[in-house]
Every structure is written in structure tokens, then in C-alpha cells.
């Protein structure tokens, strides 16, 4: 699940979605979307996640994401993640415990490394235009990304606002018929984000247990 969330963030920030074997103008649209996001100095958004399987709803969750350069902060179901470009903090609310890891942009096994995902994203997917549709008074274009190599999922569907070029929804289709649908809400760009929001402040969490893995 944590990997899926980082995939979503990488999609929103990718500088180049190199879409091979495409149709319907998907590459051109994705290039415009990528350029749009790369023009932001900072961004933040709220997201809701709906998990379904075989038409049954399994759960709902919410979270927030903030980005400034290679720094980020995100929250998900009782967890907080902070990255200042040097270290990563993973705080668990249920146990009042934080684990600290070294941030390594060249560590291919570090799934909490958005830069890794951004760097490799362009060679992982094929893209295909699906259709245009009107939803909630928005004109949307649907584009499917399919992985070039075996993954737990077989498709990621992007819902792109045609007028703003912003991604409003992303659905991840797993091979076991589970679908993770992320609705991107309250999107803001080029806002002022203080550097200290990307580090874990121990004083704000009395009694926290610290596991320094660096």
C-alpha cells in the first residue's frame, strides 16, 4: 500500500512519461501534464482513497501530501512521513514511535524515495488514450498506463482535466481484482511551505520512542 501511494505522487510529479506503443494522442497530453507539474515550485493536496474488490468497498482513507524540491511530507492511516532530502522519518501514531532512515537517492530498494520513482518512471510504462468524458461538470480525458514489466497491478488509469491539465483521480488495478482509487482534492501550487515542516520535531510528540537506523 505504501508503495502505491508513492507511485501516485510520482505520477503527479514526473518530468517525462515516455509512453511507448501509444494511441489517441496520449504521449502529447502526458507531456503537457508533466510540463504543468514541473512548473510548480511547491505543491500540496488532500487525497481520499477508496479500496474496492469485486464491486465491494473494503475501506476509505484520507491523507495529505506536501512537496518542496526533494523534500516531502505525507500522511496515511496513522502514519506520518517526513523527508528533508537527507533523512526520512516514519512516525507511527498508534505506538508513538518514529524510525529514522538515511535518504539515499541512489538506493533502488528505498520505496520511500520519490526521486527514485521519478528517475525510473519513464521507462516502465506504455500509455493509451481511453476516452473523453464529462464528470461533475469537468471535461476529462482518461489515459491508461500499463507496466512494461510484471507488477502486482496491471493498469493505472489517469483522469486528466482537459482545461487545467491537472490529474483529478488515479485508479490502480491490482491483479487480485482490488482497485485503489485516489481522488486528488484541494490542490494548491506555488504556496509557501516552511522547511521545518519536512523534518520530524520530537518536541511535538511527548514520550516518542526514536529508532535511528542511519
Coordinates of C-alpha atoms in Angstrom, one line a residue:
X1 CA 0.0 0.0 0.0
X2 CA 2.8 2.4 0.9
X3 CA 4.4 1.7 -2.5
X4 CA 1.1 2.5 -4.3
X5 CA 0.9 5.9 -2.6
X6 CA 4.4 6.8 -3.6
X7 CA 3.5 5.7 -7.2
X8 CA 0.7 8.2 -7.2
X9 CA 2.9 11.0 -6.0
X10 CA 5.5 10.1 -8.7
X11 CA 2.8 10.2 -11.4
X12 CA 1.8 13.7 -10.3
X13 CA 5.4 15.0 -10.4
X14 CA 7.0 13.1 -13.3
X15 CA 9.1 15.2 -15.6
X16 CA 8.8 12.7 -18.5
X17 CA 6.3 10.0 -19.1
X18 CA 7.9 8.2 -22.0
X19 CA 4.8 6.4 -23.4
X20 CA 5.6 3.8 -26.0
X21 CA 3.1 1.8 -28.1
X22 CA 0.5 4.6 -27.6
X23 CA -2.6 5.7 -29.3
X24 CA -5.0 8.6 -29.4
X25 CA -2.5 11.4 -28.6
X26 CA -1.7 10.1 -25.1
X27 CA 2.0 11.0 -25.3
X28 CA 1.4 14.6 -26.3
X29 CA -1.2 15.0 -23.5
X30 CA 1.1 13.4 -20.9
X31 CA 3.9 15.7 -21.9
X32 CA 1.7 18.7 -21.4
X33 CA 0.6 17.4 -18.0
X34 CA 4.3 16.7 -17.0
X35 CA 5.3 20.2 -18.0
X36 CA 2.5 21.7 -16.0
X37 CA 3.6 20.0 -12.8
X38 CA 7.3 20.6 -13.3
X39 CA 6.5 24.3 -13.4
X40 CA 5.4 24.2 -9.7
X41 CA 8.0 25.2 -7.1
X42 CA 5.9 23.6 -4.4
X43 CA 2.6 21.8 -4.2
X44 CA 0.2 20.4 -1.8
X45 CA -3.1 18.4 -1.9
X46 CA -5.5 16.3 0.0
X47 CA -6.5 12.9 -1.2
X48 CA -9.1 10.3 -0.4
X49 CA -8.5 6.7 -1.1
X50 CA -11.3 4.2 -1.8
X51 CA -10.4 0.5 -1.9
X52 CA -12.8 -1.9 -3.6
X53 CA -12.7 -5.6 -4.7
X54 CA -15.2 -7.4 -6.7
X55 CA -17.6 -4.4 -6.5
X56 CA -17.4 -4.4 -2.7
X57 CA -15.9 -1.4 -0.8
X58 CA -13.2 -2.6 1.5
X59 CA -12.1 0.8 3.0
X60 CA -11.8 4.5 2.9
X61 CA -8.8 6.6 3.9
X62 CA -7.6 10.2 3.7
X63 CA -4.2 11.8 3.6
X64 CA -2.2 15.0 2.7
X65 CA 0.9 15.5 0.7
X66 CA 3.3 18.4 0.6
X67 CA 6.4 18.8 -1.7
X68 CA 9.2 21.3 -2.0
X69 CA 12.1 20.2 -4.2
X70 CA 13.3 16.9 -2.9
X71 CA 11.6 17.4 0.4
X72 CA 8.2 16.0 1.2
X73 CA 5.7 15.3 3.9
X74 CA 2.8 12.9 3.7
X75 CA 0.3 11.2 6.0
X76 CA -1.6 8.0 5.6
X77 CA -3.8 6.0 8.1
X78 CA -2.0 6.8 11.3
X79 CA 1.4 7.3 9.8
X80 CA 3.4 10.4 9.0
X81 CA 6.4 10.5 6.7
X82 CA 8.9 13.4 6.6
X83 CA 11.9 13.8 4.3
X84 CA 14.3 16.8 4.3
X85 CA 16.5 15.5 1.5
X86 CA 18.9 13.9 3.9
X87 CA 16.8 11.8 6.3
X88 CA 13.4 10.1 6.3
X89 CA 11.2 9.9 9.4
X90 CA 8.4 7.4 9.6
X91 CA 6.1 8.1 12.6
X92 CA 3.6 5.6 13.8
X93 CA 0.8 7.3 15.8
X94 CA -0.5 4.1 17.3
X95 CA 2.7 3.3 19.1
X96 CA 4.1 6.8 19.3
X97 CA 7.3 5.6 17.6
X98 CA 9.4 7.1 14.9
X99 CA 12.0 5.3 12.8
X100 CA 14.7 7.4 11.0
X101 CA 16.4 6.3 7.8
X102 CA 19.1 7.8 5.7
X103 CA 17.8 9.3 2.4
X104 CA 19.7 7.8 -0.4
X105 CA 18.6 9.0 -3.9
X106 CA 20.6 6.0 -5.5
X107 CA 19.0 3.3 -3.3
X108 CA 16.8 1.3 -5.7
X109 CA 15.2 -0.6 -2.7
X110 CA 14.1 2.5 -1.0
X111 CA 10.4 2.8 -1.9
X112 CA 10.0 5.9 0.2
X113 CA 12.3 7.7 -2.3
X114 CA 10.2 9.7 -4.7
X115 CA 13.3 10.8 -6.7
X116 CA 14.0 7.1 -7.5
X117 CA 10.5 6.7 -8.8
X118 CA 10.7 9.8 -10.9
X119 CA 14.0 8.8 -12.4
X120 CA 12.8 5.4 -13.5
X121 CA 9.2 6.0 -14.2
X122 CA 9.6 7.0 -17.8
X123 CA 10.9 3.5 -18.9
X124 CA 8.3 1.5 -17.0
X125 CA 5.0 2.2 -18.8
X126 CA 3.1 2.2 -22.1
X127 CA 0.2 4.7 -22.4
X128 CA -3.1 4.6 -24.2
X129 CA -5.9 7.1 -24.7
X130 CA -9.2 5.6 -23.5
X131 CA -11.9 8.2 -23.9
X132 CA -13.1 11.7 -23.1
X133 CA -16.0 12.1 -20.6
X134 CA -17.8 14.7 -18.6
X135 CA -17.9 14.2 -14.8
X136 CA -19.0 16.7 -12.2
X137 CA -19.1 19.4 -14.8
X138 CA -15.5 18.7 -15.7
X139 CA -14.2 17.6 -19.1
X140 CA -11.8 14.7 -18.5
X141 CA -9.5 12.6 -20.6
X142 CA -8.8 9.1 -19.5
X143 CA -5.4 7.6 -20.1
X144 CA -4.3 4.1 -19.1
X145 CA -0.7 3.3 -18.2
X146 CA 0.3 -0.4 -18.4
X147 CA 3.6 -1.6 -16.9
X148 CA 6.2 -3.0 -19.2
X149 CA 7.4 -5.4 -16.6
X150 CA 5.4 -7.7 -14.2
X151 CA 3.9 -5.9 -11.3
X152 CA 1.2 -6.6 -8.7
X153 CA -1.0 -4.3 -10.7
X154 CA -1.8 -4.4 -14.4
X155 CA -3.2 -0.9 -15.1
X156 CA -3.1 2.6 -13.8
X157 CA -5.9 4.9 -15.1
X158 CA -5.4 8.7 -15.0
X159 CA -8.3 11.1 -15.1
X160 CA -6.9 14.4 -16.5
X161 CA -8.8 17.7 -16.5
X162 CA -8.6 18.9 -20.1
X163 CA -8.7 22.6 -19.3
X164 CA -6.4 22.7 -16.3
X165 CA -4.1 19.7 -17.2
X166 CA -4.3 18.5 -13.6
X167 CA -4.8 14.9 -12.6
X168 CA -8.0 14.7 -10.6
X169 CA -8.2 10.9 -10.0
X170 CA -5.9 7.9 -10.3
X171 CA -7.1 4.3 -10.2
X172 CA -4.7 1.4 -9.6
X173 CA -6.0 -2.0 -10.8
X174 CA -4.3 -4.9 -9.0
X175 CA -4.2 -8.5 -10.4
X176 CA -6.3 -9.8 -7.5
X177 CA -9.2 -7.5 -8.6
X178 CA -8.5 -4.9 -5.9
X179 CA -8.8 -1.3 -7.1
X180 CA -7.3 1.6 -5.3
X181 CA -8.9 4.9 -6.4
X182 CA -7.2 8.1 -5.3
X183 CA -9.2 11.3 -5.6
X184 CA -6.9 14.4 -5.7
X185 CA -8.6 17.3 -3.9
X186 CA -7.8 20.8 -2.6
X187 CA -4.7 21.0 -4.9
X188 CA -2.6 24.1 -4.5
X189 CA 0.7 25.0 -6.2
X190 CA 3.5 27.5 -5.6
X191 CA 2.4 28.0 -2.0
X192 CA 4.8 29.0 0.8
X193 CA 6.0 25.8 2.7
X194 CA 8.4 26.2 5.6
X195 CA 11.5 24.0 5.5
X196 CA 10.8 22.8 9.1
X197 CA 7.6 21.0 8.1
X198 CA 9.8 18.4 6.3
X199 CA 11.6 17.3 9.5
X200 CA 10.3 15.4 12.5
X201 CA 10.1 17.7 15.6
X202 CA 10.5 15.4 18.6
X203 CA 9.2 18.1 21.0
X204 CA 5.7 17.8 19.4
X205 CA 5.4 14.1 20.3
X206 CA 6.0 13.8 24.1
X207 CA 7.4 10.4 25.0
X208 CA 8.1 9.3 21.4
X209 CA 10.3 6.3 21.0
X210 CA 13.1 7.0 18.5
X211 CA 14.7 4.3 16.4
X212 CA 17.6 5.8 14.5
X213 CA 18.5 3.4 11.7
X214 CA 21.0 5.7 10.0

